[in-house]
PDB file of C-alpha atoms in Angstrom:
ATOM      1  CA  UNK A  18      11.762   3.972  15.081  1.00 57.00           C
ATOM      2  CA  UNK A  19      13.645   1.161  13.061  1.00 85.00           C
ATOM      3  CA  UNK A  20      13.604  -0.546   9.995  1.00 90.00           C
ATOM      4  CA  UNK A  21      10.957  -3.044   9.640  1.00 91.00           C
ATOM      5  CA  UNK A  22      11.957  -5.087   6.134  1.00 89.00           C
ATOM      6  CA  UNK A  23      12.766  -4.262   2.349  1.00 94.00           C
ATOM      7  CA  UNK A  24      11.924  -6.229  -0.501  1.00 94.00           C
ATOM      8  CA  UNK A  25      13.512  -6.464  -4.087  1.00 95.00           C
ATOM      9  CA  UNK A  26      11.473  -7.994  -6.693  1.00 93.00           C
ATOM     10  CA  UNK A  27      13.126  -7.059  -9.804  1.00 90.00           C
ATOM     11  CA  UNK A  28      11.286  -4.222 -11.266  1.00 93.00           C
ATOM     12  CA  UNK A  29      11.125  -2.482  -8.187  1.00 96.00           C
ATOM     13  CA  UNK A  30      11.962  -2.325  -4.832  1.00 97.00           C
ATOM     14  CA  UNK A  31      10.195  -1.399  -1.318  1.00 97.00           C
ATOM     15  CA  UNK A  32      10.674  -0.959   2.532  1.00 97.00           C
ATOM     16  CA  UNK A  33       8.480  -0.733   5.409  1.00 97.00           C
ATOM     17  CA  UNK A  34       9.726   1.686   8.748  1.00 96.00           C
ATOM     18  CA  UNK A  35       7.983   1.258  12.059  1.00 94.00           C
ATOM     19  CA  UNK A  36       7.338   5.037  13.740  1.00 89.00           C
ATOM     20  CA  UNK A  37       6.891   4.049  17.432  1.00 67.00           C
ATOM     21  CA  UNK A  38       9.743   4.696  19.580  1.00 54.00           C
ATOM     22  CA  UNK A  39      10.376   8.117  16.978  1.00 49.00           C
ATOM     23  CA  UNK A  40       6.681   9.688  18.109  1.00 50.00           C
ATOM     24  CA  UNK A  41       9.154  10.245  21.390  1.00 45.00           C
ATOM     25  CA  UNK A  42      12.413  10.967  20.673  1.00 51.00           C
ATOM     26  CA  UNK A  43      11.723  12.730  17.099  1.00 50.00           C
ATOM     27  CA  UNK A  44      12.043  16.203  18.371  1.00 50.00           C
ATOM     28  CA  UNK A  45      15.716  15.114  19.666  1.00 53.00           C
ATOM     29  CA  UNK A  46      16.720  14.223  16.210  1.00 56.00           C
ATOM     30  CA  UNK A  47      19.061  16.128  14.376  1.00 62.00           C
ATOM     31  CA  UNK A  48      18.060  14.185  10.316  1.00 72.00           C
ATOM     32  CA  UNK A  49      21.060  15.013   7.989  1.00 76.00           C
ATOM     33  CA  UNK A  50      18.673  16.443   6.228  1.00 82.00           C
ATOM     34  CA  UNK A  51      16.721  19.312   5.811  1.00 80.00           C
ATOM     35  CA  UNK A  52      13.395  18.901   7.494  1.00 85.00           C
ATOM     36  CA  UNK A  53      10.196  21.880   7.006  1.00 85.00           C
ATOM     37  CA  UNK A  54       8.517  23.134  10.032  1.00 86.00           C
ATOM     38  CA  UNK A  55       5.083  21.192  11.008  1.00 87.00           C
ATOM     39  CA  UNK A  56       2.300  22.510  12.860  1.00 87.00           C
ATOM     40  CA  UNK A  57       1.958  18.224  13.426  1.00 87.00           C
ATOM     41  CA  UNK A  58       4.556  15.958  15.432  1.00 87.00           C
ATOM     42  CA  UNK A  59       3.240  13.439  13.813  1.00 88.00           C
ATOM     43  CA  UNK A  60       3.450  14.649   9.940  1.00 89.00           C
ATOM     44  CA  UNK A  61       7.107  15.319  11.477  1.00 88.00           C
ATOM     45  CA  UNK A  62       7.515  11.890  12.503  1.00 90.00           C
ATOM     46  CA  UNK A  63       6.080  10.366   8.782  1.00 92.00           C
ATOM     47  CA  UNK A  64       8.607  13.312   7.262  1.00 92.00           C
ATOM     48  CA  UNK A  65      11.620  12.147   8.599  1.00 91.00           C
ATOM     49  CA  UNK A  66      10.693   8.373   8.602  1.00 92.00           C
ATOM     50  CA  UNK A  67       9.816   7.663   5.070  1.00 95.00           C
ATOM     51  CA  UNK A  68      13.571   9.873   4.482  1.00 94.00           C
ATOM     52  CA  UNK A  69      15.229   7.978   6.453  1.00 93.00           C
ATOM     53  CA  UNK A  70      13.382   4.448   4.867  1.00 95.00           C
ATOM     54  CA  UNK A  71      14.766   6.240   1.385  1.00 96.00           C
ATOM     55  CA  UNK A  72      18.057   6.277   2.628  1.00 94.00           C
ATOM     56  CA  UNK A  73      18.134   2.914   4.168  1.00 95.00           C
ATOM     57  CA  UNK A  74      17.084   1.931   0.481  1.00 96.00           C
ATOM     58  CA  UNK A  75      19.909   3.863  -1.168  1.00 95.00           C
ATOM     59  CA  UNK A  76      17.669   6.932  -1.742  1.00 96.00           C
ATOM     60  CA  UNK A  77      18.634  10.436  -1.325  1.00 95.00           C
ATOM     61  CA  UNK A  78      16.202  11.616   1.061  1.00 95.00           C
ATOM     62  CA  UNK A  79      17.375  15.193   0.025  1.00 94.00           C
ATOM     63  CA  UNK A  80      15.946  14.695  -3.773  1.00 96.00           C
ATOM     64  CA  UNK A  81      12.387  13.725  -2.735  1.00 97.00           C
ATOM     65  CA  UNK A  82      10.109  16.065  -3.934  1.00 96.00           C
ATOM     66  CA  UNK A  83       6.467  16.755  -4.695  1.00 95.00           C
ATOM     67  CA  UNK A  84       4.451  17.851  -8.077  1.00 96.00           C
ATOM     68  CA  UNK A  85       1.915  19.966  -8.030  1.00 94.00           C
ATOM     69  CA  UNK A  86      -0.867  17.569  -7.652  1.00 94.00           C
ATOM     70  CA  UNK A  87       1.196  15.953  -4.846  1.00 94.00           C
ATOM     71  CA  UNK A  88       2.803  12.801  -6.258  1.00 96.00           C
ATOM     72  CA  UNK A  89       6.236  12.190  -4.762  1.00 97.00           C
ATOM     73  CA  UNK A  90       9.429  12.341  -7.152  1.00 97.00           C
ATOM     74  CA  UNK A  91      13.241  12.142  -7.352  1.00 97.00           C
ATOM     75  CA  UNK A  92      14.695  15.629  -8.830  1.00 96.00           C
ATOM     76  CA  UNK A  93      17.922  14.650  -9.952  1.00 96.00           C
ATOM     77  CA  UNK A  94      16.253  11.040 -11.378  1.00 96.00           C
ATOM     78  CA  UNK A  95      13.214  11.959 -13.662  1.00 93.00           C
ATOM     79  CA  UNK A  96      13.339   8.436 -14.986  1.00 95.00           C
ATOM     80  CA  UNK A  97      13.542   6.455 -11.696  1.00 96.00           C
ATOM     81  CA  UNK A  98       9.405   6.318  -9.698  1.00 97.00           C
ATOM     82  CA  UNK A  99       8.490   6.592  -6.503  1.00 98.00           C
ATOM     83  CA  UNK A 100       5.449   6.012  -3.809  1.00 98.00           C
ATOM     84  CA  UNK A 101       5.274   6.677  -0.128  1.00 98.00           C
ATOM     85  CA  UNK A 102       2.878   5.462   1.996  1.00 98.00           C
ATOM     86  CA  UNK A 103       2.111   6.356   5.509  1.00 95.00           C
ATOM     87  CA  UNK A 104      -0.042   4.431   8.419  1.00 95.00           C
ATOM     88  CA  UNK A 105      -1.010   5.630  11.927  1.00 93.00           C
ATOM     89  CA  UNK A 106       2.594   3.720  13.058  1.00 94.00           C
ATOM     90  CA  UNK A 107       4.403   2.503   9.592  1.00 96.00           C
ATOM     91  CA  UNK A 108       5.722   4.267   6.503  1.00 97.00           C
ATOM     92  CA  UNK A 109       6.395   2.868   3.303  1.00 98.00           C
ATOM     93  CA  UNK A 110       8.327   3.317   0.675  1.00 98.00           C
ATOM     94  CA  UNK A 111       8.300   1.952  -3.397  1.00 98.00           C
ATOM     95  CA  UNK A 112      11.112   3.091  -5.922  1.00 98.00           C
ATOM     96  CA  UNK A 113      10.875   1.805  -9.708  1.00 97.00           C
ATOM     97  CA  UNK A 114      11.940   2.307 -13.455  1.00 94.00           C
ATOM     98  CA  UNK A 115       8.329   1.820 -14.315  1.00 93.00           C
ATOM     99  CA  UNK A 116       6.250   4.503 -14.489  1.00 91.00           C
ATOM    100  CA  UNK A 117       2.676   3.311 -13.047  1.00 95.00           C
ATOM    101  CA  UNK A 118       4.315   2.584  -9.309  1.00 95.00           C
ATOM    102  CA  UNK A 119       2.096   2.935  -6.079  1.00 98.00           C
ATOM    103  CA  UNK A 120       2.829   1.635  -2.777  1.00 98.00           C
ATOM    104  CA  UNK A 121       0.132   1.509   0.162  1.00 98.00           C
ATOM    105  CA  UNK A 122       0.086   0.105   3.605  1.00 98.00           C
ATOM    106  CA  UNK A 123      -2.660  -0.090   5.764  1.00 97.00           C
ATOM    107  CA  UNK A 124      -3.363  -1.205   9.556  1.00 97.00           C
ATOM    108  CA  UNK A 125      -6.253  -3.336  10.182  1.00 94.00           C
ATOM    109  CA  UNK A 126      -9.962  -1.422  11.739  1.00 94.00           C
ATOM    110  CA  UNK A 127     -12.813  -2.817  11.287  1.00 93.00           C
ATOM    111  CA  UNK A 128     -13.737   0.912  10.908  1.00 94.00           C
ATOM    112  CA  UNK A 129     -13.256  -0.887   6.756  1.00 96.00           C
ATOM    113  CA  UNK A 130     -16.624  -2.626   7.228  1.00 94.00           C
ATOM    114  CA  UNK A 131     -18.920   0.340   7.780  1.00 94.00           C
ATOM    115  CA  UNK A 132     -17.215   2.300   4.497  1.00 96.00           C
ATOM    116  CA  UNK A 133     -16.411  -0.328   1.776  1.00 96.00           C
ATOM    117  CA  UNK A 134     -19.479   0.636   0.216  1.00 96.00           C
ATOM    118  CA  UNK A 135     -17.448   3.596  -1.354  1.00 96.00           C
ATOM    119  CA  UNK A 136     -14.901   1.493  -3.087  1.00 97.00           C
ATOM    120  CA  UNK A 137     -16.123  -1.936  -3.236  1.00 98.00           C
ATOM    121  CA  UNK A 138     -18.439  -2.501  -6.890  1.00 97.00           C
ATOM    122  CA  UNK A 139     -20.979  -4.729  -7.523  1.00 96.00           C
ATOM    123  CA  UNK A 140     -19.254  -6.956  -9.199  1.00 95.00           C
ATOM    124  CA  UNK A 141     -16.820  -7.567  -6.435  1.00 95.00           C
ATOM    125  CA  UNK A 142     -19.211  -7.792  -3.625  1.00 95.00           C
ATOM    126  CA  UNK A 143     -20.496 -10.378  -5.807  1.00 93.00           C
ATOM    127  CA  UNK A 144     -17.351 -12.397  -5.896  1.00 89.00           C
ATOM    128  CA  UNK A 145     -16.828 -12.400  -2.304  1.00 87.00           C
ATOM    129  CA  UNK A 146     -20.241 -13.485  -1.715  1.00 87.00           C
ATOM    130  CA  UNK A 147     -19.676 -15.950  -3.865  1.00 84.00           C
ATOM    131  CA  UNK A 148     -16.107 -16.630  -2.355  1.00 78.00           C
ATOM    132  CA  UNK A 149     -17.367 -16.711   1.306  1.00 78.00           C
ATOM    133  CA  UNK A 150     -20.983 -19.171   0.500  1.00 80.00           C
ATOM    134  CA  UNK A 151     -20.807 -22.808   2.317  1.00 74.00           C
ATOM    135  CA  UNK A 152     -17.255 -21.641   3.634  1.00 73.00           C
ATOM    136  CA  UNK A 153     -16.360 -21.765   7.260  1.00 72.00           C
ATOM    137  CA  UNK A 154     -13.782 -19.166   7.890  1.00 73.00           C
ATOM    138  CA  UNK A 155     -12.005 -16.961  10.145  1.00 74.00           C
ATOM    139  CA  UNK A 156     -13.673 -13.563  11.554  1.00 74.00           C
ATOM    140  CA  UNK A 157     -10.444 -11.872  10.184  1.00 81.00           C
ATOM    141  CA  UNK A 158     -11.171 -13.027   6.413  1.00 83.00           C
ATOM    142  CA  UNK A 159     -13.753 -10.832   5.255  1.00 86.00           C
ATOM    143  CA  UNK A 160     -11.775  -7.562   6.753  1.00 90.00           C
ATOM    144  CA  UNK A 161      -8.417  -8.674   4.854  1.00 89.00           C
ATOM    145  CA  UNK A 162     -10.311  -9.293   2.107  1.00 90.00           C
ATOM    146  CA  UNK A 163     -11.621  -5.662   2.031  1.00 94.00           C
ATOM    147  CA  UNK A 164      -8.361  -4.456   2.592  1.00 95.00           C
ATOM    148  CA  UNK A 165      -6.568  -5.833  -0.170  1.00 94.00           C
ATOM    149  CA  UNK A 166      -9.190  -3.784  -2.048  1.00 96.00           C
ATOM    150  CA  UNK A 167      -8.648  -0.622  -0.884  1.00 98.00           C
ATOM    151  CA  UNK A 168      -5.047  -1.080  -0.519  1.00 98.00           C
ATOM    152  CA  UNK A 169      -4.740  -2.086  -3.887  1.00 98.00           C
ATOM    153  CA  UNK A 170      -6.932   1.136  -5.100  1.00 98.00           C
ATOM    154  CA  UNK A 171      -5.605   3.539  -3.505  1.00 98.00           C
ATOM    155  CA  UNK A 172      -2.414   1.881  -4.659  1.00 98.00           C
ATOM    156  CA  UNK A 173      -3.513   2.277  -7.930  1.00 98.00           C
ATOM    157  CA  UNK A 174      -4.868   6.000  -8.038  1.00 97.00           C
ATOM    158  CA  UNK A 175      -1.612   6.833  -6.155  1.00 97.00           C
ATOM    159  CA  UNK A 176       0.153   5.268  -9.712  1.00 97.00           C
ATOM    160  CA  UNK A 177      -2.233   6.383 -12.022  1.00 97.00           C
ATOM    161  CA  UNK A 178      -2.137  10.067 -10.816  1.00 96.00           C
ATOM    162  CA  UNK A 179      -5.537  11.187 -11.704  1.00 94.00           C
ATOM    163  CA  UNK A 180      -7.717  12.848  -9.360  1.00 88.00           C
ATOM    164  CA  UNK A 181     -10.720  12.431 -10.577  1.00 90.00           C
ATOM    165  CA  UNK A 182     -10.379   8.649 -10.516  1.00 95.00           C
ATOM    166  CA  UNK A 183     -13.695   6.783  -9.714  1.00 97.00           C
ATOM    167  CA  UNK A 184     -12.585   3.946  -6.781  1.00 97.00           C
ATOM    168  CA  UNK A 185     -15.499   1.882  -7.301  1.00 96.00           C
ATOM    169  CA  UNK A 186     -15.948   1.952 -11.147  1.00 96.00           C
ATOM    170  CA  UNK A 187     -12.488   2.733 -12.838  1.00 98.00           C
ATOM    171  CA  UNK A 188     -10.681   0.285 -10.923  1.00 98.00           C
ATOM    172  CA  UNK A 189     -10.857  -3.275 -11.014  1.00 97.00           C
ATOM    173  CA  UNK A 190      -9.690  -5.956  -8.464  1.00 96.00           C
ATOM    174  CA  UNK A 191      -9.631  -9.308  -8.719  1.00 91.00           C
ATOM    175  CA  UNK A 192      -8.174 -10.994  -5.581  1.00 84.00           C
ATOM    176  CA  UNK A 193      -9.605 -13.993  -6.282  1.00 77.00           C
ATOM    177  CA  UNK A 194      -6.950 -14.928  -9.136  1.00 72.00           C
ATOM    178  CA  UNK A 195      -4.124 -15.199  -6.297  1.00 72.00           C
ATOM    179  CA  UNK A 196      -1.021 -16.762  -7.028  1.00 66.00           C
ATOM    180  CA  UNK A 197       1.570 -17.368  -4.492  1.00 51.00           C
ATOM    181  CA  UNK A 198       4.620 -17.741  -3.249  1.00 46.00           C
ATOM    182  CA  UNK A 199       6.704 -20.350  -0.698  1.00 42.00           C
ATOM    183  CA  UNK A 200       4.386 -18.089   1.839  1.00 42.00           C
ATOM    184  CA  UNK A 201       1.471 -17.976   0.202  1.00 45.00           C
ATOM    185  CA  UNK A 202      -1.610 -19.524  -0.252  1.00 45.00           C
ATOM    186  CA  UNK A 203      -3.462 -19.900  -3.286  1.00 48.00           C
ATOM    187  CA  UNK A 204      -6.884 -19.234  -4.397  1.00 48.00           C
ATOM    188  CA  UNK A 205      -9.576 -19.898  -2.500  1.00 48.00           C
ATOM    189  CA  UNK A 206      -7.496 -21.381  -0.505  1.00 53.00           C
ATOM    190  CA  UNK A 207      -6.012 -18.239   0.688  1.00 52.00           C
ATOM    191  CA  UNK A 208      -8.861 -16.257   2.167  1.00 53.00           C
ATOM    192  CA  UNK A 209      -9.424 -19.441   4.084  1.00 53.00           C
ATOM    193  CA  UNK A 210      -6.481 -19.637   5.733  1.00 52.00           C
ATOM    194  CA  UNK A 211      -5.061 -18.752   8.598  1.00 43.00           C
ATOM    195  CA  UNK A 212      -4.359 -14.986   8.759  1.00 44.00           C
ATOM    196  CA  UNK A 213      -2.120 -14.512  11.425  1.00 42.00           C
ATOM    197  CA  UNK A 214       0.874 -16.020   9.371  1.00 51.00           C
ATOM    198  CA  UNK A 215       3.195 -14.234   7.073  1.00 55.00           C
ATOM    199  CA  UNK A 216       1.456 -14.263   3.818  1.00 81.00           C
ATOM    200  CA  UNK A 217       2.303 -12.762   0.209  1.00 86.00           C
ATOM    201  CA  UNK A 218       1.278 -13.375  -3.338  1.00 87.00           C
ATOM    202  CA  UNK A 219       0.171 -11.525  -6.348  1.00 90.00           C
ATOM    203  CA  UNK A 220      -3.411 -10.894  -8.063  1.00 91.00           C
ATOM    204  CA  UNK A 221      -4.018  -8.535 -11.154  1.00 94.00           C
ATOM    205  CA  UNK A 222      -6.059  -5.545 -10.988  1.00 96.00           C
ATOM    206  CA  UNK A 223      -7.207  -3.165 -13.774  1.00 97.00           C
ATOM    207  CA  UNK A 224      -7.479   0.511 -14.771  1.00 97.00           C
ATOM    208  CA  UNK A 225     -10.989  -0.093 -17.093  1.00 96.00           C
ATOM    209  CA  UNK A 226     -11.258   3.269 -18.728  1.00 96.00           C
ATOM    210  CA  UNK A 227      -7.898   2.644 -20.472  1.00 95.00           C
ATOM    211  CA  UNK A 228      -7.522  -1.074 -19.943  1.00 93.00           C
ATOM    212  CA  UNK A 229      -4.161  -0.721 -18.010  1.00 95.00           C
ATOM    213  CA  UNK A 230      -3.497  -3.465 -16.390  1.00 96.00           C
ATOM    214  CA  UNK A 231      -1.696  -3.823 -13.259  1.00 96.00           C
ATOM    215  CA  UNK A 232       0.347  -6.643 -10.701  1.00 96.00           C
ATOM    216  CA  UNK A 233      -0.352  -5.999  -6.901  1.00 96.00           C
ATOM    217  CA  UNK A 234       2.143  -8.087  -4.597  1.00 95.00           C
ATOM    218  CA  UNK A 235       0.319  -8.205  -1.573  1.00 94.00           C
ATOM    219  CA  UNK A 236       2.066  -8.520   2.475  1.00 93.00           C
ATOM    220  CA  UNK A 237      -0.015  -9.941   5.114  1.00 91.00           C
ATOM    221  CA  UNK A 238       1.417  -8.821   8.330  1.00 90.00           C
ATOM    222  CA  UNK A 239      -0.055  -9.153  11.504  1.00 86.00           C
ATOM    223  CA  UNK A 240      -1.068  -5.598  12.276  1.00 91.00           C
ATOM    224  CA  UNK A 241      -1.236  -4.507   9.105  1.00 94.00           C
ATOM    225  CA  UNK A 242      -1.360  -4.742   4.988  1.00 95.00           C
ATOM    226  CA  UNK A 243       0.828  -3.821   2.113  1.00 97.00           C
ATOM    227  CA  UNK A 244       0.127  -3.738  -1.287  1.00 97.00           C
ATOM    228  CA  UNK A 245       2.588  -2.555  -4.337  1.00 98.00           C
ATOM    229  CA  UNK A 246       1.144  -1.581  -7.488  1.00 96.00           C
ATOM    230  CA  UNK A 247       3.167  -1.869 -10.689  1.00 95.00           C
ATOM    231  CA  UNK A 248       2.235  -2.613 -14.360  1.00 91.00           C
ATOM    232  CA  UNK A 249       2.240  -5.049 -16.810  1.00 84.00           C
TER     233      UNK A 249
END
């Protein structure tokens, strides 16, 4: 178990924690915060990992609580907003002063190719087809493009906290408008580059019923995609 990295983008801070080794010794760990009883060992691992990550980021893990809908919060800091995500081997944590705050982390799997119809709109699929048309690109390109859509919508879903939200119709993602930093590619070249590099950048996304605009910061690593969502 251990901290992978943390980052500060001004309007929010984020972190990633790898849970692998804790799977083996979590039963012998005595955390410095209360841990409820869990039937699932993995669920207990997630709970402890997120709170150790929060502690590494300067957040009191004992202060983390949840609303009735399941949205995480800090009891003593109502003006500070947090978001939590888990994958099989990673935990992610985000803290911000912005009300609309969401994070999602997903490890790569080809299963997403089979479920794309659940979250990709016809407009988004058309944009991908146009982007890839007549181009030679790595096999990972389509997979990563889909994960960017899925992770972005998951992060927006957490930020908005609207149970009946429709991923296909209510949430719109525009990865074709990517802006990058020193470690990034931009525009069309992004999806046609080497996806095993550490690539990161930002694009726009929208909650269309109320025209709420979001910035999506993404981080692509060898085995996962991380997205952080914040309103403009």
